[in-house]
Tab-separated table of C-alpha atoms and ligand atoms in Angstrom:
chain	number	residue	atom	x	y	z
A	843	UNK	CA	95.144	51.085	53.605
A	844	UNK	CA	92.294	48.823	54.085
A	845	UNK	CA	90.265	52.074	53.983
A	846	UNK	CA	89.815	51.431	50.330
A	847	UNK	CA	90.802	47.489	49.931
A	848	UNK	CA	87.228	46.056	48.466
A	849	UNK	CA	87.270	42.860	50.912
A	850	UNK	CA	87.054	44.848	54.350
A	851	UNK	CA	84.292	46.642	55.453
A	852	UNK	CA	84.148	50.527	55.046
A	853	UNK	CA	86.083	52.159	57.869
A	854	UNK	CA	82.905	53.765	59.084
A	855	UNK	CA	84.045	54.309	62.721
A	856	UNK	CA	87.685	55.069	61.635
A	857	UNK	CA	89.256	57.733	64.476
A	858	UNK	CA	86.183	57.030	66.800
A	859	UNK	CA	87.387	56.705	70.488
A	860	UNK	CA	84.808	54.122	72.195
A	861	UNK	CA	85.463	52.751	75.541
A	862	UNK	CA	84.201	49.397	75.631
A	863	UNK	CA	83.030	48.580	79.274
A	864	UNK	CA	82.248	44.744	79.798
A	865	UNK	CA	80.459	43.529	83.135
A	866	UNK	CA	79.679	40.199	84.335
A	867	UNK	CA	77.700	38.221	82.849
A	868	UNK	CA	77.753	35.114	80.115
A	869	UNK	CA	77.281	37.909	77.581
A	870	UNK	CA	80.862	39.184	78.257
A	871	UNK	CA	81.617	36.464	75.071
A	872	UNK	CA	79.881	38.479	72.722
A	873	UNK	CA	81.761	41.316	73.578
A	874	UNK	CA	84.833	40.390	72.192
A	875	UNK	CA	82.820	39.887	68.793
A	876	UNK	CA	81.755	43.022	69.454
A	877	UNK	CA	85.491	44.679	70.149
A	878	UNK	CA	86.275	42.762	67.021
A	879	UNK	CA	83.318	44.262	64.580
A	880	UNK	CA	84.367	47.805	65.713
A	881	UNK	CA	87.853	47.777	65.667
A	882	UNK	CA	87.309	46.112	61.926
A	883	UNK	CA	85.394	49.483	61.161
A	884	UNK	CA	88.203	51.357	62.230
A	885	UNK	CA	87.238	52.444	65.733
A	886	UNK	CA	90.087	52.619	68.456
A	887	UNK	CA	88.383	50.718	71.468
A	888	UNK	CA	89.850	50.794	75.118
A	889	UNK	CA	88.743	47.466	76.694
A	890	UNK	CA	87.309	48.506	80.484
A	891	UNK	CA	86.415	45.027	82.142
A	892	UNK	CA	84.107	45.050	85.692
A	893	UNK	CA	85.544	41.883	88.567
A	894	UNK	CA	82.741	40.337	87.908
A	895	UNK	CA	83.387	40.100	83.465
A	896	UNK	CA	86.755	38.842	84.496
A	897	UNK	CA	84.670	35.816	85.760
A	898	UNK	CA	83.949	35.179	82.045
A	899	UNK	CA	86.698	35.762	80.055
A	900	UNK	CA	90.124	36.719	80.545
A	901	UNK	CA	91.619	40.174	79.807
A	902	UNK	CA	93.910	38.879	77.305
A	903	UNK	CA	91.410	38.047	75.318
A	904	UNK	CA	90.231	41.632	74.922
A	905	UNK	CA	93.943	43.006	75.039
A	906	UNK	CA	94.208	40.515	71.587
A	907	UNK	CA	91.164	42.055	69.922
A	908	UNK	CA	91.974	45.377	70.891
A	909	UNK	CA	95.644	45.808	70.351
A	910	UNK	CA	95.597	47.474	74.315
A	911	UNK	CA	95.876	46.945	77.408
A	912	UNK	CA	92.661	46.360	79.420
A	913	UNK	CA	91.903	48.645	81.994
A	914	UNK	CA	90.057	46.507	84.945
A	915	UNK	CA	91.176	49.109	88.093
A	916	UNK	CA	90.628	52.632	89.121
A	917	UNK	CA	94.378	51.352	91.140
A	918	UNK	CA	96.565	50.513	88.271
A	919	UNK	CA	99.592	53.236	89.197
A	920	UNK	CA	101.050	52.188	85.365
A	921	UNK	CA	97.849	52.619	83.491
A	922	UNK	CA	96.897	55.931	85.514
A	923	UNK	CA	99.968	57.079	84.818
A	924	UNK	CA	100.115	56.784	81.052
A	925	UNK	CA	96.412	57.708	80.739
A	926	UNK	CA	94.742	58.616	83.434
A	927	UNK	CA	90.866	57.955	84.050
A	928	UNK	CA	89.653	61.095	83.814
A	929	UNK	CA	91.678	61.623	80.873
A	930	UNK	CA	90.706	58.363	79.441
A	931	UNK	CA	87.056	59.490	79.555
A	932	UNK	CA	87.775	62.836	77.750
A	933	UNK	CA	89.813	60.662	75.133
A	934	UNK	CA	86.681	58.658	74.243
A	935	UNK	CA	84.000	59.392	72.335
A	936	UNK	CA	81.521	57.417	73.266
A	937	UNK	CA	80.887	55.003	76.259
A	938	UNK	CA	79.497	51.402	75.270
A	939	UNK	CA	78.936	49.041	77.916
A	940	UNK	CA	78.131	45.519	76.778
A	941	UNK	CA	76.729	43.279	78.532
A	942	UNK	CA	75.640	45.780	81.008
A	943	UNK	CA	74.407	43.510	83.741
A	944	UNK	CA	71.422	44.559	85.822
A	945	UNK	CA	73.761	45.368	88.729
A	946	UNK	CA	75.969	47.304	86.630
A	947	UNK	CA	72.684	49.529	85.496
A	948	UNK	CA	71.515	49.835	89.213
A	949	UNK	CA	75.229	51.216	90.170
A	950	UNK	CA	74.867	53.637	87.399
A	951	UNK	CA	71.740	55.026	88.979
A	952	UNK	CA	73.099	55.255	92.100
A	953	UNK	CA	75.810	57.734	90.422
A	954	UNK	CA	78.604	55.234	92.013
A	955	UNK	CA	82.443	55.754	90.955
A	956	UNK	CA	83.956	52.760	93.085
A	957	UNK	CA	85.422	51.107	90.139
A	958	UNK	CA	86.692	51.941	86.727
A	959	UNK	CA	83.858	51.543	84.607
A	960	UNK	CA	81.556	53.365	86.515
A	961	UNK	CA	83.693	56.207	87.157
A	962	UNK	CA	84.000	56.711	83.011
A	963	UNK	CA	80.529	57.000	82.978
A	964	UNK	CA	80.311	59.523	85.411
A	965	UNK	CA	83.372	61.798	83.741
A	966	UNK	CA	82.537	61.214	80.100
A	967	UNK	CA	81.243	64.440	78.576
A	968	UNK	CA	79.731	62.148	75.411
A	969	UNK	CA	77.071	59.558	75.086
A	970	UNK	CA	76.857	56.181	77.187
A	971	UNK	CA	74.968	53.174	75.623
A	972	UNK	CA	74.016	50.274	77.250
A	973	UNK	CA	73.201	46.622	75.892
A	974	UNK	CA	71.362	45.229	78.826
A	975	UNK	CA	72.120	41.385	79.570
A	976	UNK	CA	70.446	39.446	82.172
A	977	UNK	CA	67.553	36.621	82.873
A	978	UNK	CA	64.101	37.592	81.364
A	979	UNK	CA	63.077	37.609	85.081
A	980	UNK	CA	65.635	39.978	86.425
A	981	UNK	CA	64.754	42.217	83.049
A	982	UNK	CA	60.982	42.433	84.164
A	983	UNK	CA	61.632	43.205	87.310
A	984	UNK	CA	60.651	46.285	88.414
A	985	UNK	CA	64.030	47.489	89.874
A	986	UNK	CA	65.150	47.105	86.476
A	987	UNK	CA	62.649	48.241	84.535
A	988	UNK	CA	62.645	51.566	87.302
A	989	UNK	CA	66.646	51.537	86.990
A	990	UNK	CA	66.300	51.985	83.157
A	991	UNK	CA	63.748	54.429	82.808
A	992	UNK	CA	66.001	56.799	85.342
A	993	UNK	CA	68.898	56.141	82.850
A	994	UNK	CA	66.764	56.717	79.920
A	995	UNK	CA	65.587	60.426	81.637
A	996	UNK	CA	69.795	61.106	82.354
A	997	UNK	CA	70.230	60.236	78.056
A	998	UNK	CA	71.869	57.197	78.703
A	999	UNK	CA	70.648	54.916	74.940
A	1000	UNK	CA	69.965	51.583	75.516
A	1001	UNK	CA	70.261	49.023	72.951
A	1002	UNK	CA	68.413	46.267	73.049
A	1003	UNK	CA	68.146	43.929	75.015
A	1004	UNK	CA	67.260	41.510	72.390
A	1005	UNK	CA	64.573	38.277	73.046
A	1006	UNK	CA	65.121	34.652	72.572
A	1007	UNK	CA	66.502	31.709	74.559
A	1008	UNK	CA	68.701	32.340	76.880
A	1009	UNK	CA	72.028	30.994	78.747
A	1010	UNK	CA	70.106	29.862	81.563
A	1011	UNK	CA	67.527	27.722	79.784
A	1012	UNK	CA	64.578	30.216	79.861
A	1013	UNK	CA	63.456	32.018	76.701
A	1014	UNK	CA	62.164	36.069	77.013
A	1015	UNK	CA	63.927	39.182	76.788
A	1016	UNK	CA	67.055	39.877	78.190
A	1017	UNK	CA	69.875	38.272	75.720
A	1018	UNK	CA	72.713	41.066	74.661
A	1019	UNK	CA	71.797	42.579	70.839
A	1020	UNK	CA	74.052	40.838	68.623
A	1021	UNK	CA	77.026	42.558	68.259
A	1022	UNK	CA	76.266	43.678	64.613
A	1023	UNK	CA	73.376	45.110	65.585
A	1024	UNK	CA	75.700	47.437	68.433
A	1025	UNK	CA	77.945	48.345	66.363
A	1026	UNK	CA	75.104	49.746	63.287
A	1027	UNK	CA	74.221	51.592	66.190
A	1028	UNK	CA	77.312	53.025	66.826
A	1029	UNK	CA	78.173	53.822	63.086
A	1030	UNK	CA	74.387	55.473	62.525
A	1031	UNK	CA	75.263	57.429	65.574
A	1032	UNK	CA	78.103	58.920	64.375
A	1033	UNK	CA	77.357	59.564	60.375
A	1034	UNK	CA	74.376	61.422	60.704
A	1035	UNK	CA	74.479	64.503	58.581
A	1036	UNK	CA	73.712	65.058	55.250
A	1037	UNK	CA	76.997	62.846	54.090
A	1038	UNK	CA	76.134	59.596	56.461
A	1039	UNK	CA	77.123	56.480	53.951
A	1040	UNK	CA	78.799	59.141	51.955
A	1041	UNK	CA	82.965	57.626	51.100
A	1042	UNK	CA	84.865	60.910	50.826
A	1043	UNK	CA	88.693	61.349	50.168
A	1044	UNK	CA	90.910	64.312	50.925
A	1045	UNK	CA	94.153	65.192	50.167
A	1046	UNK	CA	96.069	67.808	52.270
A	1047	UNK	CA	99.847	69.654	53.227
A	1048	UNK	CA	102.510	69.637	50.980
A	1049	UNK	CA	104.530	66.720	49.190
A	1050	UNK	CA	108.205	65.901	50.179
A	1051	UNK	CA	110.284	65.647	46.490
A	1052	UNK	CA	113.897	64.231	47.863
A	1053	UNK	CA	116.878	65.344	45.533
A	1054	UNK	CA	118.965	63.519	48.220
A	1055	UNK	CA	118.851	61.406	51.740
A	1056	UNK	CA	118.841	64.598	53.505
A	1057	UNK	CA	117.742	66.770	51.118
A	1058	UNK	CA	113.863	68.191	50.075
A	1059	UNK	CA	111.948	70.401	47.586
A	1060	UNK	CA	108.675	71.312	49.830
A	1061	UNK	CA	106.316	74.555	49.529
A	1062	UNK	CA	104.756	75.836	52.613
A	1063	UNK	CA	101.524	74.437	52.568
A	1064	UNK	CA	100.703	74.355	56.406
A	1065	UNK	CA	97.844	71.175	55.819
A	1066	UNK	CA	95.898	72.982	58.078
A	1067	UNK	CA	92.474	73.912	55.304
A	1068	UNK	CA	92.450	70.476	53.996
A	1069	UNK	CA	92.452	68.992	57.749
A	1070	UNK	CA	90.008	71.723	58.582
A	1071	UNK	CA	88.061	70.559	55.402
A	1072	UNK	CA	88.292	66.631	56.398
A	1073	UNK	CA	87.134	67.317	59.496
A	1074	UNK	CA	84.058	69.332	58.782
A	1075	UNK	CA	82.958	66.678	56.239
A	1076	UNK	CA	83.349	64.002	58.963
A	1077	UNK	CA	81.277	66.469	61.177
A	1078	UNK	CA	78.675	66.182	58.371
A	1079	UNK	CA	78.342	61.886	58.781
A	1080	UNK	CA	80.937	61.142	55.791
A	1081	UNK	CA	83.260	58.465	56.117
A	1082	UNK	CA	86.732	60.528	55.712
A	1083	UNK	CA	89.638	59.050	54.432
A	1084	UNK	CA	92.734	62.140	54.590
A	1085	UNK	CA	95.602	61.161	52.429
A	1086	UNK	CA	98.181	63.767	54.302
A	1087	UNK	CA	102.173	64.713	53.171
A	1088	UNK	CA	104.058	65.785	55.806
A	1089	UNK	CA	102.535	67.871	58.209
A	1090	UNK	CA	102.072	68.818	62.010
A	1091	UNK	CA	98.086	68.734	62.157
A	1092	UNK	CA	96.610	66.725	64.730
A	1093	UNK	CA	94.293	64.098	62.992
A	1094	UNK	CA	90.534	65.304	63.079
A	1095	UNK	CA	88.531	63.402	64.786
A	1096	UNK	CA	86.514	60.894	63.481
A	1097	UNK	CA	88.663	61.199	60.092
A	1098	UNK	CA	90.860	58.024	58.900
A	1099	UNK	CA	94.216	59.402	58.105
A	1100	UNK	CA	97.371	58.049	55.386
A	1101	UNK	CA	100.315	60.004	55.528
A	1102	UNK	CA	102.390	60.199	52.455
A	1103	UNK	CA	105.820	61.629	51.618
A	1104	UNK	CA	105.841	62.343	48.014
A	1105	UNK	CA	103.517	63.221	44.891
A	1106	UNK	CA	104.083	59.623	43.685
A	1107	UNK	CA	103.110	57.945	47.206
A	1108	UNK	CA	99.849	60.742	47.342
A	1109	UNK	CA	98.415	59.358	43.871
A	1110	UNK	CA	99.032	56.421	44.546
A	1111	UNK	CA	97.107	56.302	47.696
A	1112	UNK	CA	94.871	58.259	46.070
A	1113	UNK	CA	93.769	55.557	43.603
A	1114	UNK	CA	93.132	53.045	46.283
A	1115	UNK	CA	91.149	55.619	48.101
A	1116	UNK	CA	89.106	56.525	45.044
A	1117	UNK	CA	87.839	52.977	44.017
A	1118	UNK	CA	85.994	53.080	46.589
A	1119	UNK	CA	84.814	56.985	46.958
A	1120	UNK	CA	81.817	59.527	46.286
A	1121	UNK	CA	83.722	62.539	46.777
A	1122	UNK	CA	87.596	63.383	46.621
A	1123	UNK	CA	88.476	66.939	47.894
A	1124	UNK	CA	92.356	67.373	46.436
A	1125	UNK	CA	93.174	70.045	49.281
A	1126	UNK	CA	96.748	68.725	48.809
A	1127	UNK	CA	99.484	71.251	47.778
A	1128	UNK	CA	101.047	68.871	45.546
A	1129	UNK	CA	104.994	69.794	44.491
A	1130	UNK	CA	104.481	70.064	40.449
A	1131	UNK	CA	108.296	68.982	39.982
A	1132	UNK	CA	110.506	66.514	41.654
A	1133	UNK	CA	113.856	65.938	40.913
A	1134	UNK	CA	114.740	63.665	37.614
A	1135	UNK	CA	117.221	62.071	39.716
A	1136	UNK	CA	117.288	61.690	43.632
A	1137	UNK	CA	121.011	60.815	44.693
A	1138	UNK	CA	121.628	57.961	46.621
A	1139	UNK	CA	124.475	59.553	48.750
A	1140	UNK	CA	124.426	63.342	50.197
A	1141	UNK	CA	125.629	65.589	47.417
A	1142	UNK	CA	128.749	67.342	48.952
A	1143	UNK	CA	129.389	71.061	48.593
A	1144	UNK	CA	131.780	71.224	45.970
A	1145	UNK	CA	130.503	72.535	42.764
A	1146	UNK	CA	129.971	77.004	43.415
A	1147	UNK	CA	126.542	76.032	41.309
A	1148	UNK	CA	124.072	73.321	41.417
A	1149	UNK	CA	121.775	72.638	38.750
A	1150	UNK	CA	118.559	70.228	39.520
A	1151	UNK	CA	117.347	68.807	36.001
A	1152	UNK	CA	113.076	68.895	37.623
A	1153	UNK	CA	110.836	66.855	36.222
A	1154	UNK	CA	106.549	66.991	36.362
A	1155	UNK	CA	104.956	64.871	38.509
A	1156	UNK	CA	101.517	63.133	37.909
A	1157	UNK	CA	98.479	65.648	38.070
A	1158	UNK	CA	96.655	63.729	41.201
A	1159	UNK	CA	93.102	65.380	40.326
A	1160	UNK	CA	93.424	64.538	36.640
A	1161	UNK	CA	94.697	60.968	37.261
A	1162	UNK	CA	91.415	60.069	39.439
A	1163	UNK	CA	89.173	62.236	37.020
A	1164	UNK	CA	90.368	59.755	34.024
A	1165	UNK	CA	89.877	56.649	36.137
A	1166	UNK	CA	86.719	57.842	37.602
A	1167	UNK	CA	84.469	60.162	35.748
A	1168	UNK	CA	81.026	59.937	37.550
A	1169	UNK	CA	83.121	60.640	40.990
A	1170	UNK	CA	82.098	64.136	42.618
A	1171	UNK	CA	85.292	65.978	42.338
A	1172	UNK	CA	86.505	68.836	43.963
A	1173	UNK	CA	89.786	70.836	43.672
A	1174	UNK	CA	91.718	74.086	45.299
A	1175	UNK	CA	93.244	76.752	43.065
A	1176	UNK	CA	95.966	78.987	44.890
A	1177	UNK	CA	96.780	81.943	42.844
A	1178	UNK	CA	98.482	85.123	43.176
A	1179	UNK	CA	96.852	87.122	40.294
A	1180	UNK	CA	93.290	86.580	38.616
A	1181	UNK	CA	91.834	84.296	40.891
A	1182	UNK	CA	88.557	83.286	38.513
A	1183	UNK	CA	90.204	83.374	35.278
A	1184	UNK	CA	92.690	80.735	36.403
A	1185	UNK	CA	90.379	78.763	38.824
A	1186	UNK	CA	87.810	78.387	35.690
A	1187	UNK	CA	90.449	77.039	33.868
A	1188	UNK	CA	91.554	74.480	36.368
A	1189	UNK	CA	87.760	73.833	36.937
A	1190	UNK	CA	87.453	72.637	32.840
A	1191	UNK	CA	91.070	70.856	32.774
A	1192	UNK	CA	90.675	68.599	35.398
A	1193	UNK	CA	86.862	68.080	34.836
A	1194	UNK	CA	86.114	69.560	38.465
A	1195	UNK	CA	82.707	69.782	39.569
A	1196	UNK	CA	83.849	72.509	41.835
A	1197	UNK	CA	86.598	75.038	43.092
A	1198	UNK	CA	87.493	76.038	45.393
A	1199	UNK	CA	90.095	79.133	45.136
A	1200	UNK	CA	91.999	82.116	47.247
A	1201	UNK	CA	94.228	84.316	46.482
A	1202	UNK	CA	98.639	83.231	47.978
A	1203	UNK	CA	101.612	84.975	48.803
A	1204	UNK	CA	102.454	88.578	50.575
A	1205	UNK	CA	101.661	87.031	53.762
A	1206	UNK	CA	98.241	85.559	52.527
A	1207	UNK	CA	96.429	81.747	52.780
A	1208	UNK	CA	100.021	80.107	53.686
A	1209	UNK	CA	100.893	79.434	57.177
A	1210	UNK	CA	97.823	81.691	58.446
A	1211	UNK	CA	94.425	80.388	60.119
A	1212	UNK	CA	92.626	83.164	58.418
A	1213	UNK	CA	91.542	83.036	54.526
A	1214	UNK	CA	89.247	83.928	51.889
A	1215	UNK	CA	87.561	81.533	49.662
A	1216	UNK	CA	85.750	81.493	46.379
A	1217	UNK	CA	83.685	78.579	45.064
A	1218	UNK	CA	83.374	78.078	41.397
A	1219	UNK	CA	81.292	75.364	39.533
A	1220	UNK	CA	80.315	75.267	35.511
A	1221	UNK	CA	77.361	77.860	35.846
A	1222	UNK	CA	77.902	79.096	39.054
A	1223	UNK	CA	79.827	80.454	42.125
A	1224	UNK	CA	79.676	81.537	45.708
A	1225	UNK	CA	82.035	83.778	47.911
A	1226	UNK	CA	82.536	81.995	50.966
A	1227	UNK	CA	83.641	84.962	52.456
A	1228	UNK	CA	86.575	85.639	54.898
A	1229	UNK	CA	86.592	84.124	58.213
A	1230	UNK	CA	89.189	81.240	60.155
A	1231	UNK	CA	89.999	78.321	58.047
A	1232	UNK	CA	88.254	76.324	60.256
A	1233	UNK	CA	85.301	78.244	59.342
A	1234	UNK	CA	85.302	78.419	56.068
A	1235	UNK	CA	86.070	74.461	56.024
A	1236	UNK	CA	82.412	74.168	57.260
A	1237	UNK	CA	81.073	76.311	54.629
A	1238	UNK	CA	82.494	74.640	51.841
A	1239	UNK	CA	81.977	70.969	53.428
A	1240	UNK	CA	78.297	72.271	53.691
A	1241	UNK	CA	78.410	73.255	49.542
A	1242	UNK	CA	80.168	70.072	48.956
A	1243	UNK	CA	77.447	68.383	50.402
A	1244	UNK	CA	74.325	70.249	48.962
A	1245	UNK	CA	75.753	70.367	45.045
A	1246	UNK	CA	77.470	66.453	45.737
A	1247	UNK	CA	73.524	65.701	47.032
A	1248	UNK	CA	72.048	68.040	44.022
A	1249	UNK	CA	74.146	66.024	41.433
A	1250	UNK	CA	73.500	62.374	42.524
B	2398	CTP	N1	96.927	68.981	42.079
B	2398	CTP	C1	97.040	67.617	41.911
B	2398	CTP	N2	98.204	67.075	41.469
B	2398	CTP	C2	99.256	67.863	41.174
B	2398	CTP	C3	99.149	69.257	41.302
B	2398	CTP	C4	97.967	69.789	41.774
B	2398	CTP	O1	96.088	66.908	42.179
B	2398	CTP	N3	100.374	67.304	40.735
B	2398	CTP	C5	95.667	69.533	42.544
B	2398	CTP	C6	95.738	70.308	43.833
B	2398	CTP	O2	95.489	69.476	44.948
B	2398	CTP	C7	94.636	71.344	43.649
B	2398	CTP	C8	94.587	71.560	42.176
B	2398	CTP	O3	95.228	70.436	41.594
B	2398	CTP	O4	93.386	70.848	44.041
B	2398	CTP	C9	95.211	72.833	41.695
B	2398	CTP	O5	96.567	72.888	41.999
B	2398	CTP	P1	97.515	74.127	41.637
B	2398	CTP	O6	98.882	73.784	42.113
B	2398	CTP	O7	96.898	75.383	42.102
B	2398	CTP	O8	97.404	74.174	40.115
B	2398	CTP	P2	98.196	73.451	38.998
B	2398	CTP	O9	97.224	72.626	38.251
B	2398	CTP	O10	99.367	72.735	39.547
B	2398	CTP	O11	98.641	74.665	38.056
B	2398	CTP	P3	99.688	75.886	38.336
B	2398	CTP	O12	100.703	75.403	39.318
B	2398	CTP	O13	100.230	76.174	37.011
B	2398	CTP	O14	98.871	77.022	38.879
């Protein structure tokens, strides 16, 4: 979970797609710092390499950095066929190309798709940067200059190109921006919002208590609010970290994700997660008992009853509250019968600077996309009203941010 470990960077990028296109040019180096520096961050990076960056390093270098295969062909039957390219440019997020050489631009212009690279650029619904590498000459000249300022018009971002000396003896403009500087770039670009260089933790679904190898208590939490809720606070620039039990929600984008079985392994990734957090949203429908005793062999059918001594498990919310009391803290309250009354309460045990609570069972909340929410705080409260959980996730990611912002 290196999400939360203190020595690596914050996984800023974690769950961004970026295809990393590399063209020819001594400045195909740097883009293996580069691949390195986002894939530290968290970022899943497909490696898309031009003939000509081939010239400058080797694939395998990139395949090493990346943990993937690099993609250098449109003609690769086995790559098309696991991803194919026009699927590989809806997978990404964003399109980097670095170096971009000044040939590379001028193709772009020209709308080409005769190789791989190129042909991403052309199917990818979301942004394209380019870090511009060349000789200060071929950067002043006015093909170039033309070529990027038609770019610039389509909303292609261009990074750089940084000045200095360069490869071929001559100093000017033209060197690649260092890769640090890329990938800031890359991170601002995807935390703005009113939570950018905000740490936030979630915790969704249900936990898994085993009584035996085969055997589990569960509840029917489907996951699918604190996912929603992950995701909108991603969408608002946070850095999301979603400590998930067993579920089958597909991982929001942008949103780091942990999967956990039971309560025991959710605190405990949990406390890494909070060393290092702002906010923690327990969205989690955490089992309250386990079994005292999990067997180590499948209990056969022979008794006519079964009794299963349950024990408590650890209160997650109240475990981070006691290790963490400045941390903005926010937890769910499903009830079936006086929804404030027993929200409140949970709001002053656990120390909570806000709840969020609805109303469960006879066919409500569980299992349906549909819900209604109520937000409490100390002197305050807000009916989020009823709409899709997705919905109502952005609602109370937008609250979370505005009181989090209000407090701090
Ligand atoms: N929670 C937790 N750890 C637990 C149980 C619950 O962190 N072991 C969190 C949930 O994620 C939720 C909040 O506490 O944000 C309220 O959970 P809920 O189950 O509604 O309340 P409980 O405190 O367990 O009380 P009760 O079951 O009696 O209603």
């Amino acid at each position: 979970m290196s999400a939360s470990s203190t020595n690596s960077p914050p996984l800023r990028l974690a769950g961004r797609r970026i295809v990393l296109g590399v063209t020819g040019g001594i400045a195909a180096y740097k883009a293996a710092e580069l691949a390195r520096r986002l894939k530290e961050m968290g970022a899943e990076i497909q490696v898309v390499m031009t003939e000509g960056a081939q010239q400058f390093v080797a694939p395998r270098t990139f395949q090493a950095l990346s943990g993937r295969s690099v993609r250098t062909t449109l003609w690769d039957e086995a790559a098309e066929a696991a991803m194919g390219h026009i699927e590989l440019a809806r997978w990404a997020d964003a399109v980097v190309v670095a170096p971009a050489s000044a040939d590379f631009l001028a193709r772009l212009v020209q709308g080409r798709a005769d190789d791989l690279l190129t042909t991403l650029c052309l199917a990818s619904a979301g942004p394209v940067f380019v870090a511009p590498a060349m000789n200060q000459k071929m950067w002043a000249h006015k093909a170039t200059r033309e070529n990027l300022a038609v770019l610039k018009k389509r909303g292609v971002r261009q990074l750089g190109p940084g000045s200095g000396d360069q490869a071929c003896g001559e100093v000017g403009p033209g060197r690649m921006f260092e890769p640090l500087a890329i990938r800031d770039a890359l991170v601002a670009h995807f935390s703005h919002g009113p939570l950018s260089n905000v740490n936030v933790v979630v915790t969704a679904g249900p936990t898994r208590e085993p009584l035996d190898p085969v055997r589990v208590f569960t509840n029917r939490s489907s996951g699918k609010m604190g996912f929603a809720v992950a995701g909108a606070l991603a969408g608002l620039g946070g850095t999301v970290t979603l400590i998930a039990g067993p579920t089958t929600q597909a991982t929001p984008r942008g949103v780091h994700r942990v999967d956990v079985e039971t309560a025991a392994d959710m605190l405990k990734a949990s406390r890494v997660a909070a060393r290092t957090a702002d906010i923690f949203v327990g969205a989690a429908a955490v089992a309250d008992y386990r079994p005292k005793k999990t067997a180590s062999a499948k209990i056969k059918k022979k008794a006519p009853v079964l009794s299963v001594l349950m024990e408590r498990t650890p209160d997650i919310l109240l475990a981070v509250r006691q290790r963490h009391p400045k941390l903005f803290l926010v937890g769910f309250a499903a009830e079936t019968e006086k929804l404030e009354y027993h929200a409140r309460q949970k709001l002053a045990s656990k120390k909570l600077d806000l709840i969020a609570a609805n109303l469960v069972g006879h066919g409500r909340a569980f299992d349906r996309d549909e819900n209604t929410l109520r937000v409490y705080w100390t002197r305050g409260g807000r009916a989020l009203g009823t709409a899709s959980k997705t919905d109502l996730a952005r609602r109370l990611a937008t609250l979370i941010a505005g009181r989090y912002r209000k407090k701090s």
